[in-house]
Short mmCIF file of C-alpha atoms and ligand atoms in Angstrom, two decimals:
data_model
loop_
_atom_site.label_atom_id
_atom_site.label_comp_id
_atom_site.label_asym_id
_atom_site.label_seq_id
_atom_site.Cartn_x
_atom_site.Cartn_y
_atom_site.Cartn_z
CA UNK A 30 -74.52 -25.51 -10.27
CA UNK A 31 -71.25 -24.80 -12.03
CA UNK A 32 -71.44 -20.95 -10.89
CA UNK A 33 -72.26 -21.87 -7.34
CA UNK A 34 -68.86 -23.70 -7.67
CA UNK A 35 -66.86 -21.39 -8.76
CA UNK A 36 -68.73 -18.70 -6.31
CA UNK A 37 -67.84 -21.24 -3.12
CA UNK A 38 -64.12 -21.04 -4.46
CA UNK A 39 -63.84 -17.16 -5.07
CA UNK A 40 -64.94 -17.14 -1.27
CA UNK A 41 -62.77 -19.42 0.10
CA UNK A 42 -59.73 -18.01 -1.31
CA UNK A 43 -61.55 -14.05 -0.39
CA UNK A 44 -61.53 -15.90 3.21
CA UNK A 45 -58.00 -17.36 3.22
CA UNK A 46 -56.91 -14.06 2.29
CA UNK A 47 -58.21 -12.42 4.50
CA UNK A 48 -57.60 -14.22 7.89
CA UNK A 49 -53.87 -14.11 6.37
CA UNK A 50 -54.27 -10.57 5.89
CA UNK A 51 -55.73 -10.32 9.21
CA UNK A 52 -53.04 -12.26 11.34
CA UNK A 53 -50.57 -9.61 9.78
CA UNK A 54 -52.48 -6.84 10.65
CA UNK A 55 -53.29 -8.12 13.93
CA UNK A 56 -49.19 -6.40 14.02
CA UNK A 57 -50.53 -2.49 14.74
CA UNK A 58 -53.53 -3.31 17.18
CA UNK A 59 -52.25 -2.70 20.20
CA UNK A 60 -52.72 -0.13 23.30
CA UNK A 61 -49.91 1.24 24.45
CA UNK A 62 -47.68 1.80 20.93
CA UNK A 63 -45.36 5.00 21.40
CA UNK A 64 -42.74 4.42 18.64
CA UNK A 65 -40.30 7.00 18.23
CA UNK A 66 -40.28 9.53 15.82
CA UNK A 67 -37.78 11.39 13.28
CA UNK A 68 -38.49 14.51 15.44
CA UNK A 69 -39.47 13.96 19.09
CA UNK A 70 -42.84 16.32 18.42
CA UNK A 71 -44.26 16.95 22.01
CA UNK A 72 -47.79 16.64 21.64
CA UNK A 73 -47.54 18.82 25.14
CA UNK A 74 -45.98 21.22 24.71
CA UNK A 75 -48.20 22.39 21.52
CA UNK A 76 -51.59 21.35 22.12
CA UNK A 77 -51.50 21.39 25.59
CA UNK A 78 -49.07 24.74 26.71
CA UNK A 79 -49.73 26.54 24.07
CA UNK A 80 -53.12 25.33 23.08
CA UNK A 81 -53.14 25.01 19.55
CA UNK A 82 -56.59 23.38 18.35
CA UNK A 83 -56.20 19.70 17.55
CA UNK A 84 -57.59 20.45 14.37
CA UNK A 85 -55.09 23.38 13.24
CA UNK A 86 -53.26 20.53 12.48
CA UNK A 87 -55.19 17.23 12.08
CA UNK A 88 -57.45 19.35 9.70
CA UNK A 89 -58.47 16.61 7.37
CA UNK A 90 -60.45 14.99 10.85
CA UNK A 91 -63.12 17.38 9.75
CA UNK A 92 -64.25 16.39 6.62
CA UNK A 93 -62.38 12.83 5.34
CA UNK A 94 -61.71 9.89 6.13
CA UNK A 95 -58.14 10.25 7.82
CA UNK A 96 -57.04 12.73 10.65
CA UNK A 97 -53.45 12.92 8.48
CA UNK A 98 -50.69 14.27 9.82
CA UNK A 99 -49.61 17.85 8.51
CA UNK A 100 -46.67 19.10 6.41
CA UNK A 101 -44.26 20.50 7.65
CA UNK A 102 -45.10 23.89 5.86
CA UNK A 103 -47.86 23.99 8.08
CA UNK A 104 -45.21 23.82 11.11
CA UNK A 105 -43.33 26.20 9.58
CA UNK A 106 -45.95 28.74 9.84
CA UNK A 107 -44.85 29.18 13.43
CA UNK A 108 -41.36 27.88 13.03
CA UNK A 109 -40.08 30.40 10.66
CA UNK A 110 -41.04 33.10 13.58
CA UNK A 111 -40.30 31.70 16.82
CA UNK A 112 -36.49 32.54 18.02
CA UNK A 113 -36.08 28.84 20.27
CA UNK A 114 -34.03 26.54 18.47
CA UNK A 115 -33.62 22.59 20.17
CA UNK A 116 -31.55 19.81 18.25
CA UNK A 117 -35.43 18.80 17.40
CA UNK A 118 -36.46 22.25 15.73
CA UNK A 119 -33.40 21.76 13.76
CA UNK A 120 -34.44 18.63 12.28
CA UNK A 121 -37.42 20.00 11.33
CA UNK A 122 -36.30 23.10 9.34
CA UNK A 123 -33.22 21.05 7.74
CA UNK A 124 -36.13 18.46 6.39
CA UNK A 125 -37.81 21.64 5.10
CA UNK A 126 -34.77 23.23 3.12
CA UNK A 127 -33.90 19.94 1.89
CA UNK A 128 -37.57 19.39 0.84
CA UNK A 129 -37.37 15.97 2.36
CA UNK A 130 -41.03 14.82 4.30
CA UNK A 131 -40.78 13.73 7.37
CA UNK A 132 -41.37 10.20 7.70
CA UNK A 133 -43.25 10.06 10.69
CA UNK A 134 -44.27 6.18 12.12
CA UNK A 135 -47.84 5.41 12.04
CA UNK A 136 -49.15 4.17 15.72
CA UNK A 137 -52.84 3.79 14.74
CA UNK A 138 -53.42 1.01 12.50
CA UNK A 139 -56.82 -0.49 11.75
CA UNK A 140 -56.43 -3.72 9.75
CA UNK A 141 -57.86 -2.76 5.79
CA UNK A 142 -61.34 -4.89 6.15
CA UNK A 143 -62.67 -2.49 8.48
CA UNK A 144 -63.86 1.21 7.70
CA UNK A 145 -63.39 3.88 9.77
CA UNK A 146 -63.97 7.34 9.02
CA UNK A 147 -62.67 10.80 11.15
CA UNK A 148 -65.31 12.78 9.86
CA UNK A 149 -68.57 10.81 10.56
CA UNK A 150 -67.37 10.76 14.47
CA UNK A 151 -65.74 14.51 14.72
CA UNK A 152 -68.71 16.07 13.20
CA UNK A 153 -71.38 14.30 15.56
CA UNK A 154 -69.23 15.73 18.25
CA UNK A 155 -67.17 12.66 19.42
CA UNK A 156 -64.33 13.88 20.88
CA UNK A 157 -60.50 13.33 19.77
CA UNK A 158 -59.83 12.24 23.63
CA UNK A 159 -62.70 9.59 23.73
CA UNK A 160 -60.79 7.70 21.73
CA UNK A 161 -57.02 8.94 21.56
CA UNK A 162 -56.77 10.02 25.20
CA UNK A 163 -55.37 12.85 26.67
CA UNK A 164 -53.00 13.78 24.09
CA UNK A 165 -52.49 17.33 25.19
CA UNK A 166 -50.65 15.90 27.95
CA UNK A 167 -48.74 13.45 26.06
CA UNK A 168 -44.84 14.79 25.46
CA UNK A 169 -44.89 11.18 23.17
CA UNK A 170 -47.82 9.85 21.40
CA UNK A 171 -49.20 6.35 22.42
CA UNK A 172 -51.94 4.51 21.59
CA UNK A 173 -54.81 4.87 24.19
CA UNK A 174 -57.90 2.50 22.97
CA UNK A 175 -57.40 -1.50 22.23
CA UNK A 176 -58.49 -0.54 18.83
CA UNK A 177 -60.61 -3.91 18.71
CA UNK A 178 -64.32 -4.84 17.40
CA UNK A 179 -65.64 -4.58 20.96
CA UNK A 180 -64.24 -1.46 21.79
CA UNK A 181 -66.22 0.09 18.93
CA UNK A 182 -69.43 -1.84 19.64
CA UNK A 183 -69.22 -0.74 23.17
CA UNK A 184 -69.83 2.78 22.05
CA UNK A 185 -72.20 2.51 19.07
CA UNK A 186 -74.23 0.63 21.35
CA UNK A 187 -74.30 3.47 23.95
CA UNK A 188 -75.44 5.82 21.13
CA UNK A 189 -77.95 3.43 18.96
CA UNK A 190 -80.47 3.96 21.57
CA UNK A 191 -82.31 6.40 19.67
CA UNK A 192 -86.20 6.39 19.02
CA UNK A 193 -86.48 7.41 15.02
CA UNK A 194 -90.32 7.37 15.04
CA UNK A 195 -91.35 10.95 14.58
CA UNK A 196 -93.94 11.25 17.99
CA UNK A 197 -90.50 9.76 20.03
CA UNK A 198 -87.85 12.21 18.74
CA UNK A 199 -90.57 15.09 19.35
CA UNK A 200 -90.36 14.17 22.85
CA UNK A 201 -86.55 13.94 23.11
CA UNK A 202 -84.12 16.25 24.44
CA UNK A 203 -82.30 18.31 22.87
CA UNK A 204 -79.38 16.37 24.04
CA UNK A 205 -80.72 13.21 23.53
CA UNK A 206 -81.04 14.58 19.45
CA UNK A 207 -77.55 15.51 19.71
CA UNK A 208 -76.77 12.17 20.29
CA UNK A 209 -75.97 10.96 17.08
CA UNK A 210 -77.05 7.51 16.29
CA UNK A 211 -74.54 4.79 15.46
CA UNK A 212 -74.68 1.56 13.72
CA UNK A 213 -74.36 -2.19 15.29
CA UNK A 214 -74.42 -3.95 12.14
CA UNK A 215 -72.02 -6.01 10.42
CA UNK A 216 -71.98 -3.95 7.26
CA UNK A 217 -71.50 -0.25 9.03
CA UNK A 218 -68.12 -1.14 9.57
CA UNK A 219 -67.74 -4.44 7.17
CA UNK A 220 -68.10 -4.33 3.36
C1 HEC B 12 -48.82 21.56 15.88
C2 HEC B 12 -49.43 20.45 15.20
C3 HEC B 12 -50.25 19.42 15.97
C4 HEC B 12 -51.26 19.65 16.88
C5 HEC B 12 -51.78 20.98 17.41
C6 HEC B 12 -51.76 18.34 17.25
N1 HEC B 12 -51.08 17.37 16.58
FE1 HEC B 12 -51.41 15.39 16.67
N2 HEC B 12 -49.76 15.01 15.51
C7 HEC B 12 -48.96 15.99 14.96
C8 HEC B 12 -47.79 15.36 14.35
C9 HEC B 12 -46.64 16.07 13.66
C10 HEC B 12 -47.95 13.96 14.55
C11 HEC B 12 -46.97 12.85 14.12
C12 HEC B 12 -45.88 12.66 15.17
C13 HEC B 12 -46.35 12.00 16.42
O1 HEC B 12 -46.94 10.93 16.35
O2 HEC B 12 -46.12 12.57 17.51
C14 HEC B 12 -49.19 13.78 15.28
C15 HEC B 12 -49.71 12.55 15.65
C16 HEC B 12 -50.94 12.37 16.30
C17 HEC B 12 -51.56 11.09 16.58
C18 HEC B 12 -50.97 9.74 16.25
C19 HEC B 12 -51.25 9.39 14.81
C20 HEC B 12 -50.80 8.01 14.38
O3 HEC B 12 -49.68 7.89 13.90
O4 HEC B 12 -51.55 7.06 14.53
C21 HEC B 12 -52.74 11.34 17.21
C22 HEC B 12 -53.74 10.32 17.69
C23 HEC B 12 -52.86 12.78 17.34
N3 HEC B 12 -51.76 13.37 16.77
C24 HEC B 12 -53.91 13.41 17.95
C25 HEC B 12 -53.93 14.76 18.27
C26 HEC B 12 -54.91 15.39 19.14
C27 HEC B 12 -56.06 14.66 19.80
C28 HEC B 12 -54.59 16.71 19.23
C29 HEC B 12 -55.24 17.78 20.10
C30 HEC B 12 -55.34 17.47 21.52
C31 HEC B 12 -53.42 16.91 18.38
N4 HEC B 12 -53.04 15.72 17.84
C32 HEC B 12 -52.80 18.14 18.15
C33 HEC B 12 -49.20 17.34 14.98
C34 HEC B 12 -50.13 17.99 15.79
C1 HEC B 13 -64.33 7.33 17.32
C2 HEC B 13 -62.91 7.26 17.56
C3 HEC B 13 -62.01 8.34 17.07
C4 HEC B 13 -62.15 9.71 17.17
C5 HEC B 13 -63.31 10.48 17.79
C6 HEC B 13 -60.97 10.28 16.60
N1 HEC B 13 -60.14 9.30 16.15
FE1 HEC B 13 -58.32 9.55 15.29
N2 HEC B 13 -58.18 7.54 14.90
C7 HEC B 13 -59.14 6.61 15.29
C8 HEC B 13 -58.81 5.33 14.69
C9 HEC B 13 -59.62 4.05 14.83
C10 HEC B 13 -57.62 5.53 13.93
C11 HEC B 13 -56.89 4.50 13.06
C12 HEC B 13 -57.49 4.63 11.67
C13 HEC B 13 -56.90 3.71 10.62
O1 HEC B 13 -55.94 2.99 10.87
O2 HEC B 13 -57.43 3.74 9.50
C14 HEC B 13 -57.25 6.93 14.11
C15 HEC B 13 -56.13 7.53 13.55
C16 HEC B 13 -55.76 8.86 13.76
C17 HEC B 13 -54.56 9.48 13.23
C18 HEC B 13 -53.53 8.78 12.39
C19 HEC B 13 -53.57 9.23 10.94
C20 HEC B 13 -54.90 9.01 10.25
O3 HEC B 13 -55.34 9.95 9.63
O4 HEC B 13 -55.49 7.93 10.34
C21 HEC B 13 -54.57 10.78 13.67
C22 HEC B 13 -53.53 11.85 13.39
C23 HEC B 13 -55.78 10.98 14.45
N3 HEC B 13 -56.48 9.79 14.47
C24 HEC B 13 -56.14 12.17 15.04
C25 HEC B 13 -57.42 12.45 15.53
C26 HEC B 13 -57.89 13.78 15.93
C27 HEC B 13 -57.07 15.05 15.91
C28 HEC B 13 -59.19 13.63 16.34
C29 HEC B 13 -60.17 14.71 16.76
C30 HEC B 13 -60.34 15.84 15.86
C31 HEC B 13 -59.51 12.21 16.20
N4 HEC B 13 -58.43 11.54 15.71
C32 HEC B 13 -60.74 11.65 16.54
C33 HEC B 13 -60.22 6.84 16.10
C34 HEC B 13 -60.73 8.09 16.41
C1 HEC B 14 -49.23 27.32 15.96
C2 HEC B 14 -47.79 27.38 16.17
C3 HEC B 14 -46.94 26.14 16.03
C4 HEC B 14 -47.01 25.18 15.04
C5 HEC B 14 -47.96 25.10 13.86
C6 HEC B 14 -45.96 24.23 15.34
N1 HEC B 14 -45.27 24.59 16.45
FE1 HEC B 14 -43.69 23.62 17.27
N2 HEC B 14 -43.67 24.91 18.81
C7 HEC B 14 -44.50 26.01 18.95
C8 HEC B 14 -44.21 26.67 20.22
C9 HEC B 14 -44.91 27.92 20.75
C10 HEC B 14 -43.17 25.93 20.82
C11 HEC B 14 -42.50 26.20 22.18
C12 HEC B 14 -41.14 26.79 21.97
C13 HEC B 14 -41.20 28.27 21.75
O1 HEC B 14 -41.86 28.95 22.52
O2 HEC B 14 -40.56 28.73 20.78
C14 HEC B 14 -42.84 24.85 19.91
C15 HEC B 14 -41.84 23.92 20.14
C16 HEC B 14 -41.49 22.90 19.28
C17 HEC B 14 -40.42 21.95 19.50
C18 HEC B 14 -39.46 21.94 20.68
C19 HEC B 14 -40.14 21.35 21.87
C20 HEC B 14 -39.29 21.35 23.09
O3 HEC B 14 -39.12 20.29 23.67
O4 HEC B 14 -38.79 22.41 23.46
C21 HEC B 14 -40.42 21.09 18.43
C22 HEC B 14 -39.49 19.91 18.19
C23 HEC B 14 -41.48 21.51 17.54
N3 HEC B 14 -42.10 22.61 18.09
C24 HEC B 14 -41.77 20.89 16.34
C25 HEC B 14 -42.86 21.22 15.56
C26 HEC B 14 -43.27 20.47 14.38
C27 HEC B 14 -42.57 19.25 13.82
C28 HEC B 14 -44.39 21.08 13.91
C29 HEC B 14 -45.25 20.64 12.74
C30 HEC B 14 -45.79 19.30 12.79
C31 HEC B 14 -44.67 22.22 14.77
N4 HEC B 14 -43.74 22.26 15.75
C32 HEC B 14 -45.72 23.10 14.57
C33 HEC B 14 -45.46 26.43 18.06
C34 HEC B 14 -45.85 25.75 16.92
C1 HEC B 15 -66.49 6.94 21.55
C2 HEC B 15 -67.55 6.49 20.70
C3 HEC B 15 -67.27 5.77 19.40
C4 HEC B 15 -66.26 4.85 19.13
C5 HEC B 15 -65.19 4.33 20.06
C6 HEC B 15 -66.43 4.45 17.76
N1 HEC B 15 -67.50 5.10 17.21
FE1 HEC B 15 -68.16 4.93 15.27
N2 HEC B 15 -69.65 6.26 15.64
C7 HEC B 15 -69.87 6.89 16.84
C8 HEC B 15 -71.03 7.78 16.70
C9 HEC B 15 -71.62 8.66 17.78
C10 HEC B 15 -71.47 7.65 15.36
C11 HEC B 15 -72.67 8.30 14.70
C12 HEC B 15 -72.29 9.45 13.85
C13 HEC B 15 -73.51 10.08 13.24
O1 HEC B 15 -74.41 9.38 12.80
O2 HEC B 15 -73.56 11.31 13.21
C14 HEC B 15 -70.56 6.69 14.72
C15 HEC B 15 -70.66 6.31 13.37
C16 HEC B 15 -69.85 5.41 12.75
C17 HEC B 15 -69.97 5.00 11.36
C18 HEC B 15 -71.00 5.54 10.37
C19 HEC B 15 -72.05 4.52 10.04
C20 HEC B 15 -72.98 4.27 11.22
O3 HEC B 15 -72.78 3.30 11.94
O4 HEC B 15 -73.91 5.05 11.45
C21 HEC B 15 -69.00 4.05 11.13
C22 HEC B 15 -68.72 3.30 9.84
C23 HEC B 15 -68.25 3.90 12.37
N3 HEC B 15 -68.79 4.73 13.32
C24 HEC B 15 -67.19 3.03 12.53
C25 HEC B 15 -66.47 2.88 13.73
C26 HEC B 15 -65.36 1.95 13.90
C27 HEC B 15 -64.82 1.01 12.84
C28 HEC B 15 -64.92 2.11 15.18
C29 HEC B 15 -63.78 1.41 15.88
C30 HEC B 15 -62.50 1.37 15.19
C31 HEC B 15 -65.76 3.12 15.82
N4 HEC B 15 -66.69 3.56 14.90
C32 HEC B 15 -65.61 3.55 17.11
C33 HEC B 15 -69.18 6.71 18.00
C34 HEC B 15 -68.05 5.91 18.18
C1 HEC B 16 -68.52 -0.47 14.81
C2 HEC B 16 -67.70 -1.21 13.91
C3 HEC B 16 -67.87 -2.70 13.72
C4 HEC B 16 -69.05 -3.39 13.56
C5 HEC B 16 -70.48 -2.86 13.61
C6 HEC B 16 -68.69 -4.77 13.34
N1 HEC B 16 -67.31 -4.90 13.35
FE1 HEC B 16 -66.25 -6.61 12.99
N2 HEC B 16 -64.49 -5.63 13.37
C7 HEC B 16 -64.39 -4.29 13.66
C8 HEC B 16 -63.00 -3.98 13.92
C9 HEC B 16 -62.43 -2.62 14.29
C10 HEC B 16 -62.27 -5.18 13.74
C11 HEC B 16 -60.73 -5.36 13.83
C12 HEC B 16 -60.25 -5.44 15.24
C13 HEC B 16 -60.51 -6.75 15.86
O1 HEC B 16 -60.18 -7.77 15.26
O2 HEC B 16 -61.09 -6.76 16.97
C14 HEC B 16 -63.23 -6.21 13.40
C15 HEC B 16 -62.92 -7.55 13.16
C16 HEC B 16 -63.83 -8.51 12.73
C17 HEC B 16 -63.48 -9.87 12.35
C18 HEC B 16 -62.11 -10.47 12.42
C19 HEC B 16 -62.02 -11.50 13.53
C20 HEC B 16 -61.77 -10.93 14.88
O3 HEC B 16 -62.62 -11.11 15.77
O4 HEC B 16 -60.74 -10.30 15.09
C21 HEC B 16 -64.62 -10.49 11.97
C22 HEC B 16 -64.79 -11.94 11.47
C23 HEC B 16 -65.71 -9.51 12.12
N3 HEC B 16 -65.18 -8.32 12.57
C24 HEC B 16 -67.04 -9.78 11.85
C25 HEC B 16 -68.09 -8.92 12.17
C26 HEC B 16 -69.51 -9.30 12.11
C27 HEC B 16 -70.04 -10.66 11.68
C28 HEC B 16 -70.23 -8.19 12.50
C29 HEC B 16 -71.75 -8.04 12.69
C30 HEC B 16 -72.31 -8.91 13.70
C31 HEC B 16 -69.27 -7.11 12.78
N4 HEC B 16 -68.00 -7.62 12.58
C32 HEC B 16 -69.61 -5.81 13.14
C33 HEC B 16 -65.43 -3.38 13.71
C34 HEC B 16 -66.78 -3.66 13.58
#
């Protein structure tokens, strides 16, 4: 009786915390965010003109849990050869003598009692775009989904349609198997 107690309290404060944790956060959810940034990186004119792979850069999508943004040694790998200098490129290699990081502003922000995870959606072939847009044509970042439970839901649902019984996945597609399965319940994305 006396644990059940104290167990009842340890969740209502847990709760109380966390709806107060979750009217802050509520802060970065929003479509349309474009803050601007220490450097004015165009998006455009690297991964779209030029065509560098969105994952030259955002390597870490691959295999962890954030995209990350890279340092700006990676930049510097083209940087330190290409002869165009802007008041922007300048920024960029004075940060880099000065060994200063560039303090880029987040846009994305999912509130801390949800997990996401870059890796588990890139490597089942979810693309960037699906869910960040058409960057390659953005010259400034913005935030392109809502970001919200449903919008997540909306897609797991179109992809947890997937027989697991062995006879049913024997008669699938191949493109039906490539469609990776993705939770609906409370504790994919909860715990
Ligand atoms: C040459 C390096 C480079 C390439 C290529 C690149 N990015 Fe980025 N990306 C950055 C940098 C630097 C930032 C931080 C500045 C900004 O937000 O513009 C960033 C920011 C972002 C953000 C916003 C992150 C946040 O703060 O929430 C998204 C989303 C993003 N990139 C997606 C992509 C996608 C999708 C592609 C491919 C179409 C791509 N990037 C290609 C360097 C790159
Ligand atoms: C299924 C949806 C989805 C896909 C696919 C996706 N992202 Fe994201 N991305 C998100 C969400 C949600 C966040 C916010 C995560 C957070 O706040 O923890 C985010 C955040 C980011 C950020 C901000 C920094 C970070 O690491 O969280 C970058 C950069 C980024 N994504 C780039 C990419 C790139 C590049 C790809 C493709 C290789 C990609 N994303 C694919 C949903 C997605
Ligand atoms: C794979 C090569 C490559 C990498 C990596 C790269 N850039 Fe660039 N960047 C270019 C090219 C190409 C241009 C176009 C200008 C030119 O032709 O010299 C450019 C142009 C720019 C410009 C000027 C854009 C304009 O409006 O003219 C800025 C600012 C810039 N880069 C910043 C960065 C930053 C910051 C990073 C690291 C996050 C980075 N670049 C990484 C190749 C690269
Ligand atoms: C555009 C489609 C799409 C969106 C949007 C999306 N997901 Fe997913 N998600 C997937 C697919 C497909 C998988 C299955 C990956 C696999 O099993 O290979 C997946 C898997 C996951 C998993 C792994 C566990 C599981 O369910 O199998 C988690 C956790 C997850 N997603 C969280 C999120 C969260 C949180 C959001 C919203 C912020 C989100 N996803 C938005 C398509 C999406
Ligand atoms: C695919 C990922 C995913 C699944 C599955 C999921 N949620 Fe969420 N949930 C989120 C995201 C992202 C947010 C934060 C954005 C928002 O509030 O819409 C959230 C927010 C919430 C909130 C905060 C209140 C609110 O509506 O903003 C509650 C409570 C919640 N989820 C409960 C649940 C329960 C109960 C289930 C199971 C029936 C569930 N979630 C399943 C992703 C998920």
């Amino acid at each position: 009786m006396r644990f059940q107690l104290v167990l009842l309290l340890v969740l209502g404060v847990a709760l109380a915390g966390g709806f107060g944790a979750l009217q802050m956060s509520r802060i970065g959810v929003h479509q349309g965010y474009s803050p601007d940034q220490p450097i004015a990186f165009p998006h455009k004119v690297h991964a779209g003109d030029n065509k560098i792979p969105c994952l030259y850069c955002h390597y870490a999508a691959r295999t962890s849990r954030h995209a990350g943004i890279p340092p700006a040694s990676v930049c510097m790998n083209c940087h330190t050869l290409l002869e165009k200098q802007t008041v922007e490129i300048e920024k960029l290699k004075e940060a880099v003598q000065q060994e200063r990081p560039i303090q880029w502003v987040k846009i994305h922000n999912l509130p801390d009692f949800v997990y996401f995870n870059h890796s588990q959606h890139v490597q089942s072939g979810v693309a960037c775009q699906r869910c960040h847009g058409e960057v390659e044509k953005m010259t400034k970042v913005e935030q392109f989904a809502p970001l919200t439970m449903g919008w997540c839901l909306q897609c797991h649902r179109e992809h947890a349609e997937i027989p697991t019984g062995e006879f049913q996945r024997a008669a699938m597609s191949l493109k039906q198997k490539q469609k990776a399965v993705a939770g609906t319940d409370c504790a994919s994305c909860h715990y």
